[in-house]
Tab-separated table of C-alpha atoms and ligand atoms in Angstrom:
chain	number	residue	atom	x	y	z
R	214	ALA	CA	0.000	0.000	0.000
R	215	ALA	CA	2.965	2.298	0.600
R	216	LYS	CA	4.167	1.955	-2.973
R	217	ASN	CA	2.949	5.434	-3.918
R	218	SER	CA	4.771	7.182	-1.114
R	219	GLY	CA	7.958	7.375	-3.189
R	220	ARG	CA	6.113	9.664	-5.572
R	221	ASN	CA	5.302	11.788	-2.566
R	222	ARG	CA	1.578	11.071	-2.748
R	223	TYR	CA	-0.492	11.244	0.401
R	224	CYS	CA	-0.650	7.706	1.687
R	225	TRP	CA	-3.363	7.066	4.252
R	226	PHE	CA	-3.796	3.397	3.607
R	227	ASP	CA	-0.975	1.550	5.339
R	228	ALA	CA	-0.348	-2.162	5.602
R	229	SER	CA	-2.001	-2.614	8.973
R	230	MET	CA	-5.169	-0.910	7.747
R	231	GLU	CA	-5.201	-3.164	4.718
R	232	ARG	CA	-4.915	-6.167	7.002
R	233	ASP	CA	-7.741	-4.797	9.149
R	234	LEU	CA	-9.898	-4.357	6.076
R	235	GLN	CA	-9.204	-7.934	5.027
R	236	THR	CA	-10.145	-9.175	8.493
R	237	ARG	CA	-13.285	-7.089	8.447
R	238	ASN	CA	-14.288	-8.444	5.029
R	239	ALA	CA	-13.604	-12.012	6.149
R	240	VAL	CA	-15.777	-11.480	9.230
R	241	GLU	CA	-18.570	-9.994	7.112
R	242	ALA	CA	-18.420	-12.976	4.749
R	243	GLY	CA	-18.377	-15.281	7.774
R	244	LEU	CA	-21.495	-13.618	9.161
R	245	ARG	CA	-23.350	-13.881	5.846
R	246	THR	CA	-22.621	-17.564	5.346
R	247	GLY	CA	-22.303	-18.616	8.999
R	248	ILE	CA	-25.564	-17.272	10.465
R	249	PRO	CA	-27.826	-19.465	8.279
R	250	LYS	CA	-25.532	-22.432	8.975
R	251	GLY	CA	-25.916	-22.003	12.722
R	252	GLU	CA	-22.257	-21.174	13.367
R	253	PHE	CA	-23.258	-18.336	15.740
R	254	VAL	CA	-24.316	-20.038	18.940
R	255	PRO	CA	-25.296	-19.090	22.491
R	256	TYR	CA	-22.843	-19.581	25.349
R	257	TYR	CA	-24.202	-19.289	28.856
R	258	GLU	CA	-22.797	-17.466	31.867
R	259	GLN	CA	-24.251	-18.250	35.290
R	260	GLN	CA	-26.014	-15.481	37.186
R	261	VAL	CA	-26.098	-16.185	40.894
R	262	ASP	CA	-28.017	-14.829	43.880
R	263	LEU	CA	-25.185	-13.635	46.118
R	264	ALA	CA	-27.101	-13.987	49.402
R	265	THR	CA	-28.156	-17.612	48.869
R	266	GLY	CA	-25.661	-18.867	46.287
R	267	ARG	CA	-28.557	-20.064	44.175
R	268	LEU	CA	-28.438	-20.120	40.403
R	269	HIS	CA	-30.786	-17.407	39.115
R	270	GLY	CA	-30.286	-17.871	35.385
R	271	PHE	CA	-27.857	-17.294	32.547
R	272	GLU	CA	-26.655	-14.440	30.402
R	273	VAL	CA	-26.675	-15.463	26.761
R	274	LEU	CA	-23.420	-14.528	25.010
R	275	ALA	CA	-22.867	-15.072	21.309
R	276	ARG	CA	-19.892	-17.093	20.103
R	277	TRP	CA	-18.836	-17.812	16.538
R	278	GLU	CA	-17.893	-21.441	16.059
R	279	SER	CA	-15.910	-20.792	12.908
R	280	PRO	CA	-14.947	-23.972	11.040
R	281	ALA	CA	-11.734	-22.270	9.924
R	282	GLN	CA	-10.741	-20.238	13.007
R	283	GLY	CA	-12.325	-22.015	15.962
R	284	LEU	CA	-14.201	-20.230	18.735
R	285	ILE	CA	-14.449	-16.450	18.239
R	286	SER	CA	-15.675	-13.881	20.797
R	287	PRO	CA	-18.174	-11.086	20.186
R	288	ASP	CA	-15.617	-8.266	20.156
R	289	GLN	CA	-14.300	-9.838	16.941
R	290	PHE	CA	-17.642	-9.855	15.135
R	291	VAL	CA	-20.270	-7.710	16.921
R	292	PRO	CA	-18.794	-4.379	15.647
R	293	VAL	CA	-18.729	-5.708	12.055
R	294	ALA	CA	-22.234	-7.101	12.476
R	295	GLU	CA	-23.408	-3.669	13.635
R	296	GLU	CA	-21.753	-1.842	10.714
R	297	THR	CA	-23.191	-4.185	8.121
R	298	GLY	CA	-26.685	-4.405	9.586
R	299	LEU	CA	-26.222	-8.133	10.237
R	300	ILE	CA	-26.415	-7.708	14.020
R	301	ALA	CA	-30.173	-8.312	14.171
R	302	GLU	CA	-29.950	-11.545	12.199
R	303	MET	CA	-26.988	-12.769	14.275
R	304	SER	CA	-28.538	-11.883	17.634
R	305	MET	CA	-31.971	-13.231	16.743
R	306	SER	CA	-30.433	-16.520	15.626
R	307	VAL	CA	-28.568	-16.807	18.927
R	308	ILE	CA	-31.612	-15.776	20.998
R	309	ARG	CA	-33.844	-18.281	19.199
R	310	GLN	CA	-31.411	-21.110	19.981
R	311	ALA	CA	-31.196	-19.959	23.607
R	312	MET	CA	-34.994	-19.957	23.951
R	313	GLU	CA	-35.164	-23.445	22.452
R	314	HIS	CA	-32.557	-24.613	24.967
R	315	GLY	CA	-33.919	-22.698	27.945
R	316	ARG	CA	-37.556	-23.771	27.646
R	317	ASP	CA	-36.528	-27.278	28.745
R	318	TRP	CA	-34.702	-26.090	31.860
R	319	ASP	CA	-36.082	-25.438	35.340
R	320	PRO	CA	-38.810	-22.778	35.039
R	321	SER	CA	-37.153	-20.710	37.773
R	322	LEU	CA	-34.184	-20.035	35.492
R	323	SER	CA	-34.149	-16.794	33.505
R	324	LEU	CA	-32.297	-15.867	30.333
R	325	SER	CA	-30.704	-12.438	29.842
R	326	VAL	CA	-30.045	-11.438	26.252
R	327	ASN	CA	-28.034	-8.521	24.898
R	328	ILE	CA	-29.560	-6.011	22.518
R	329	SER	CA	-27.101	-3.663	20.828
R	330	PRO	CA	-27.669	0.015	19.933
R	331	ALA	CA	-28.239	-0.765	16.235
R	332	GLN	CA	-31.032	-3.194	17.149
R	333	LEU	CA	-32.851	-0.562	19.216
R	334	LYS	CA	-33.320	1.443	16.008
R	335	ASP	CA	-35.615	-1.246	14.625
R	336	PRO	CA	-39.268	-0.315	15.298
R	337	TRP	CA	-40.177	-4.008	14.918
R	338	LEU	CA	-37.689	-5.272	17.504
R	339	ALA	CA	-40.319	-5.987	20.170
R	340	GLN	CA	-42.556	-7.806	17.679
R	341	LYS	CA	-39.597	-9.902	16.496
R	342	LEU	CA	-38.723	-10.932	20.051
R	343	VAL	CA	-42.337	-11.760	20.827
R	344	LYS	CA	-42.507	-13.880	17.653
R	345	LEU	CA	-39.488	-15.839	18.903
R	346	LEU	CA	-41.174	-16.349	22.270
R	347	VAL	CA	-44.325	-17.656	20.605
R	348	GLU	CA	-42.460	-19.899	18.156
R	349	THR	CA	-40.151	-21.405	20.769
R	350	GLY	CA	-42.649	-21.543	23.642
R	351	PHE	CA	-40.249	-19.736	25.975
R	352	PRO	CA	-42.215	-17.725	28.586
R	353	ALA	CA	-41.884	-13.917	28.382
R	354	ASN	CA	-41.532	-13.587	32.150
R	355	ARG	CA	-38.306	-15.628	32.086
R	356	LEU	CA	-36.714	-13.269	29.560
R	357	GLU	CA	-34.624	-10.238	30.444
R	358	VAL	CA	-33.278	-7.834	27.832
R	359	GLU	CA	-29.996	-6.016	28.527
R	360	ILE	CA	-29.372	-2.668	26.897
R	361	THR	CA	-26.566	-0.150	27.358
R	362	GLU	CA	-26.912	3.587	27.706
R	363	SER	CA	-25.336	4.159	24.298
R	364	SER	CA	-28.509	2.607	22.855
R	365	LEU	CA	-30.501	5.568	24.074
R	366	PHE	CA	-28.615	8.417	22.431
R	367	GLU	CA	-29.849	8.382	18.887
R	368	ASN	CA	-33.545	7.900	19.283
R	369	LEU	CA	-34.769	7.859	22.845
R	370	SER	CA	-38.448	8.011	21.931
R	371	LEU	CA	-38.150	4.981	19.629
R	372	ALA	CA	-36.256	3.119	22.377
R	373	GLN	CA	-39.014	4.075	24.830
R	374	SER	CA	-41.713	2.751	22.544
R	375	ILE	CA	-39.853	-0.537	21.884
R	376	VAL	CA	-39.213	-0.977	25.598
R	377	GLY	CA	-42.871	-0.188	26.353
R	378	SER	CA	-43.944	-3.037	24.053
R	379	LEU	CA	-41.448	-5.422	25.650
R	380	LYS	CA	-42.624	-4.550	29.156
R	381	ASN	CA	-46.274	-4.995	28.131
R	382	GLN	CA	-45.401	-8.563	27.238
R	383	GLY	CA	-43.879	-9.164	30.659
R	384	ILE	CA	-40.265	-9.047	29.473
R	385	ARG	CA	-37.840	-7.496	31.987
R	386	LEU	CA	-35.306	-4.780	31.217
R	387	ALA	CA	-31.752	-4.415	32.564
R	388	LEU	CA	-29.374	-1.484	32.179
R	389	ASP	CA	-26.057	-3.086	31.192
R	390	ASP	CA	-22.522	-1.796	31.883
R	391	PHE	CA	-23.844	0.861	34.257
R	392	GLY	CA	-21.399	3.589	35.177
R	393	THR	CA	-19.500	3.619	31.907
R	394	GLY	CA	-21.899	5.767	29.841
R	395	TYR	CA	-23.174	9.349	30.001
R	396	SER	CA	-25.966	10.862	32.102
R	397	SER	CA	-26.747	7.551	33.722
R	398	LEU	CA	-29.183	9.010	36.212
R	399	ALA	CA	-31.401	10.609	33.576
R	400	HIS	CA	-31.562	7.305	31.724
R	401	LEU	CA	-32.688	5.512	34.845
R	402	ARG	CA	-35.777	7.717	34.807
R	403	ALA	CA	-36.351	7.650	31.053
R	404	LEU	CA	-36.958	3.901	30.847
R	405	PRO	CA	-38.672	1.413	33.170
R	406	PHE	CA	-35.626	-0.648	34.102
R	407	ASP	CA	-36.001	-3.688	36.360
R	408	ARG	CA	-32.297	-4.112	37.125
R	409	ILE	CA	-28.955	-2.328	37.036
R	410	LYS	CA	-25.804	-4.192	36.011
R	411	ILE	CA	-22.601	-2.739	37.446
R	412	ASP	CA	-19.829	-2.772	34.892
R	413	ARG	CA	-16.963	-5.202	35.296
R	414	SER	CA	-14.414	-2.356	35.372
R	415	PHE	CA	-15.632	-1.308	38.847
R	416	VAL	CA	-16.190	-4.811	40.156
R	417	SER	CA	-12.851	-6.396	39.289
R	418	SER	CA	-10.887	-3.634	41.047
R	419	ILE	CA	-13.132	-3.390	44.124
R	420	ASN	CA	-10.528	-4.739	46.553
R	421	GLU	CA	-7.587	-2.740	45.194
R	422	ASN	CA	-9.241	0.554	44.491
R	423	ALA	CA	-11.162	2.626	47.060
R	424	GLU	CA	-12.939	4.609	44.340
R	425	SER	CA	-14.235	1.430	42.700
R	426	ALA	CA	-15.567	0.207	46.041
R	427	ALA	CA	-17.240	3.575	46.666
R	428	ILE	CA	-18.836	3.504	43.208
R	429	VAL	CA	-20.122	-0.066	43.610
R	430	ASN	CA	-21.533	0.889	47.011
R	431	ALA	CA	-23.181	4.050	45.631
R	432	ILE	CA	-24.765	2.201	42.694
R	433	THR	CA	-26.102	-0.470	45.041
R	434	ARG	CA	-27.619	2.139	47.397
R	435	LEU	CA	-29.078	3.941	44.371
R	436	GLY	CA	-30.644	0.663	43.253
R	437	ASP	CA	-32.057	0.146	46.758
R	438	SER	CA	-33.628	3.624	46.758
R	439	LEU	CA	-35.142	3.112	43.327
R	440	GLY	CA	-36.268	-0.421	44.123
R	441	LEU	CA	-33.966	-1.862	41.456
R	442	PRO	CA	-31.914	-4.964	42.207
R	443	VAL	CA	-28.276	-4.754	41.172
R	444	THR	CA	-26.118	-7.361	39.416
R	445	ALA	CA	-22.338	-7.179	39.508
R	446	GLU	CA	-20.547	-8.513	36.440
R	447	GLY	CA	-16.935	-9.683	36.254
R	448	ILE	CA	-16.613	-11.406	39.659
R	449	GLU	CA	-13.305	-13.208	39.252
R	450	ASP	CA	-12.513	-14.481	42.754
R	451	GLU	CA	-13.815	-15.303	46.199
R	452	GLU	CA	-12.634	-12.022	47.788
R	453	ILE	CA	-14.548	-9.925	45.278
R	454	MET	CA	-17.640	-12.066	45.774
R	455	GLN	CA	-17.504	-11.745	49.571
R	456	ARG	CA	-16.991	-7.980	49.388
R	457	LEU	CA	-20.018	-7.613	47.119
R	458	ARG	CA	-22.146	-9.685	49.493
R	459	VAL	CA	-21.161	-7.420	52.378
R	460	LEU	CA	-22.133	-4.393	50.300
R	461	GLY	CA	-25.540	-5.994	49.696
R	462	VAL	CA	-25.179	-6.490	45.944
R	463	HIS	CA	-28.019	-8.813	44.979
R	464	LYS	CA	-26.736	-10.872	42.092
R	465	GLY	CA	-23.446	-11.603	40.439
R	466	GLN	CA	-21.751	-13.298	37.557
R	467	GLY	CA	-18.193	-13.853	36.451
R	468	TRP	CA	-15.411	-16.357	36.191
R	469	TYR	CA	-15.548	-17.176	39.907
R	470	PHE	CA	-18.931	-18.797	39.287
R	471	GLY	CA	-18.069	-19.968	35.814
R	472	LYS	CA	-16.969	-18.871	32.375
R	473	PRO	CA	-19.518	-18.845	29.555
R	474	ILE	CA	-20.218	-22.459	28.508
R	475	PRO	CA	-22.017	-24.164	25.608
R	476	VAL	CA	-25.421	-25.797	26.022
R	477	THR	CA	-23.982	-29.309	26.419
R	478	GLN	CA	-22.155	-28.175	29.561
R	479	VAL	CA	-25.213	-26.310	30.859
R	480	ARG	CA	-27.212	-29.522	30.578
R	481	ARG	CA	-24.545	-31.399	32.530
R	482	LEU	CA	-24.545	-28.660	35.177
R	483	LEU	CA	-28.317	-28.756	35.589
R	484	ALA	CA	-28.427	-32.556	35.638
R	485	ASP	CA	-25.835	-32.757	38.410
R	486	LYS	CA	-26.278	-29.828	40.786
R	487	HIS	CA	-23.047	-30.734	42.544
R	488	LEU	CA	-21.224	-29.407	39.512
R	489	LEU	CA	-22.640	-25.950	40.150
R	490	PRO	CA	-19.774	-23.762	41.377
R	491	ALA	CA	-22.484	-21.356	42.508
R	492	LEU	CA	-23.237	-23.686	45.410
R	493	ARG	CA	-19.871	-22.844	46.910
R	494	ALA	CA	-21.266	-19.550	48.130
R	495	ARG	CA	-24.062	-21.282	50.006
R	496	ASN	CA	-21.876	-24.080	51.366
R	497	ASP	CA	-19.332	-21.593	52.692
R	498	GLU	CA	-22.090	-20.240	54.857
R	499	THR	CA	-23.382	-23.480	56.291
R	500	ASP	CA	-20.121	-25.414	56.600
R	501	PRO	CA	-17.941	-23.997	59.376
P	91	C2E	P1	-21.619	-7.696	28.333
P	91	C2E	O1	-23.084	-7.840	28.136
P	91	C2E	O2	-21.164	-6.643	29.259
P	91	C2E	O3	-21.134	-9.156	28.726
P	91	C2E	C1	-20.250	-9.455	29.696
P	91	C2E	C2	-18.899	-9.768	29.122
P	91	C2E	O4	-17.959	-9.916	30.166
P	91	C2E	C3	-18.883	-11.084	28.351
P	91	C2E	O5	-17.917	-10.962	27.337
P	91	C2E	C4	-18.341	-12.064	29.367
P	91	C2E	O6	-17.750	-13.201	28.800
P	91	C2E	C5	-17.325	-11.192	30.066
P	91	C2E	N1	-17.066	-11.666	31.409
P	91	C2E	C6	-17.917	-12.287	32.221
P	91	C2E	N2	-17.381	-12.570	33.392
P	91	C2E	C7	-16.101	-12.134	33.350
P	91	C2E	C8	-15.012	-12.128	34.297
P	91	C2E	O7	-15.109	-12.612	35.430
P	91	C2E	N3	-13.841	-11.563	33.910
P	91	C2E	C9	-13.700	-11.040	32.673
P	91	C2E	N4	-12.514	-10.499	32.357
P	91	C2E	N5	-14.709	-11.015	31.742
P	91	C2E	C10	-15.892	-11.565	32.089
P	91	C2E	P2	-18.235	-11.402	25.890
P	91	C2E	O8	-18.934	-12.715	25.879
P	91	C2E	O9	-16.943	-11.257	25.152
P	91	C2E	O10	-19.250	-10.329	25.431
P	91	C2E	C11	-18.855	-9.018	25.202
P	91	C2E	C12	-20.037	-8.176	24.872
P	91	C2E	O11	-20.589	-8.563	23.602
P	91	C2E	C13	-21.157	-8.319	25.866
P	91	C2E	O12	-20.902	-7.471	26.922
P	91	C2E	C14	-22.376	-7.940	25.023
P	91	C2E	O13	-22.611	-6.546	25.100
P	91	C2E	C15	-21.983	-8.279	23.591
P	91	C2E	N6	-22.719	-9.454	23.115
P	91	C2E	C16	-22.500	-10.743	23.392
P	91	C2E	N7	-23.394	-11.544	22.764
P	91	C2E	C17	-24.221	-10.728	22.063
P	91	C2E	C18	-25.384	-10.951	21.217
P	91	C2E	O14	-25.826	-12.077	20.970
P	91	C2E	N8	-25.991	-9.849	20.688
P	91	C2E	C19	-25.544	-8.590	20.943
P	91	C2E	N9	-26.212	-7.583	20.397
P	91	C2E	N10	-24.466	-8.342	21.717
P	91	C2E	C20	-23.803	-9.401	22.281
P	92	MG	MG1	-24.769	-8.019	28.932
P	93	MG	MG1	-19.557	-4.814	30.822
P	94	MG	MG1	-22.390	-6.025	30.763
């Protein structure tokens, strides 16, 4: 790409950008062919009640099982999917599979799904989700939708109307990655959230950083005042988990409880409750 620079021409397109463009094009092609083939699949991360140690449900996280590259995480394909408008198709495929899996599990278990900013621009989003519920037989009251504050910038009134339709169906709404966006407090009033999720960046540093601990505490008290339960994401060890329990954080998820796993492993977990790492929290309490 730099071959023109010798002639003193303005060269903006360097080798690394060319490589990035190739990667981006490969990902786009992978999305187009892989979504219909079912290569984009749900992985499940345990969400645990911190007071009791009980499994509350799972967050559904997309993974690309690429035949050529192996397992690929969302940061490698969600931005491309958003740019190309393929995000809705990808997410809906993953959510449909999750509903088909989840309907067979214990009815107390909920599923949390992620909806990205581009999807909240679709006036038919609520209808599409409801159609999936009807077609899969997954109950609306076991579904929670996670959105981030960045979803609300471009068209708040459209987001409000979509969310209104979701809530009318009995679907719950969580504010994801709280604390990392702008004007968080105004957003809490603009939409009828049922839950606040504290971003991992505050949680993982809670025992090293006094500011992080103060922020987690403040968000939890805010949730208490507003009647909104709080979930901490990114709990990586026992110390973090115990600190969050002391602060009264209601629910948690993270590698301490378990990394995101495919459906085969979820089934094994649910069939043999002793495999549930979540039970450690409860056992710690009862066993001296
Ligand atoms: P998120 O909703 O904030 O999801 C939590 C992310 O934190 C997940 O990353 C999860 O694997 C990771 N995580 C969980 N526990 C820990 C921990 O203890 N330590 C560390 N270091 N990380 C942890 P993941 O799966 O890479 O997802 C990244 C983001 O991609 C998600 O952020 C979500 O916004 C988005 N995403 C995932 N699946 C979908 C999807 O199907 N549709 C849409 N629209 N977005 C998705
Ligand atoms: Mg999320
Ligand atoms: Mg986060
Ligand atoms: Mg999050």
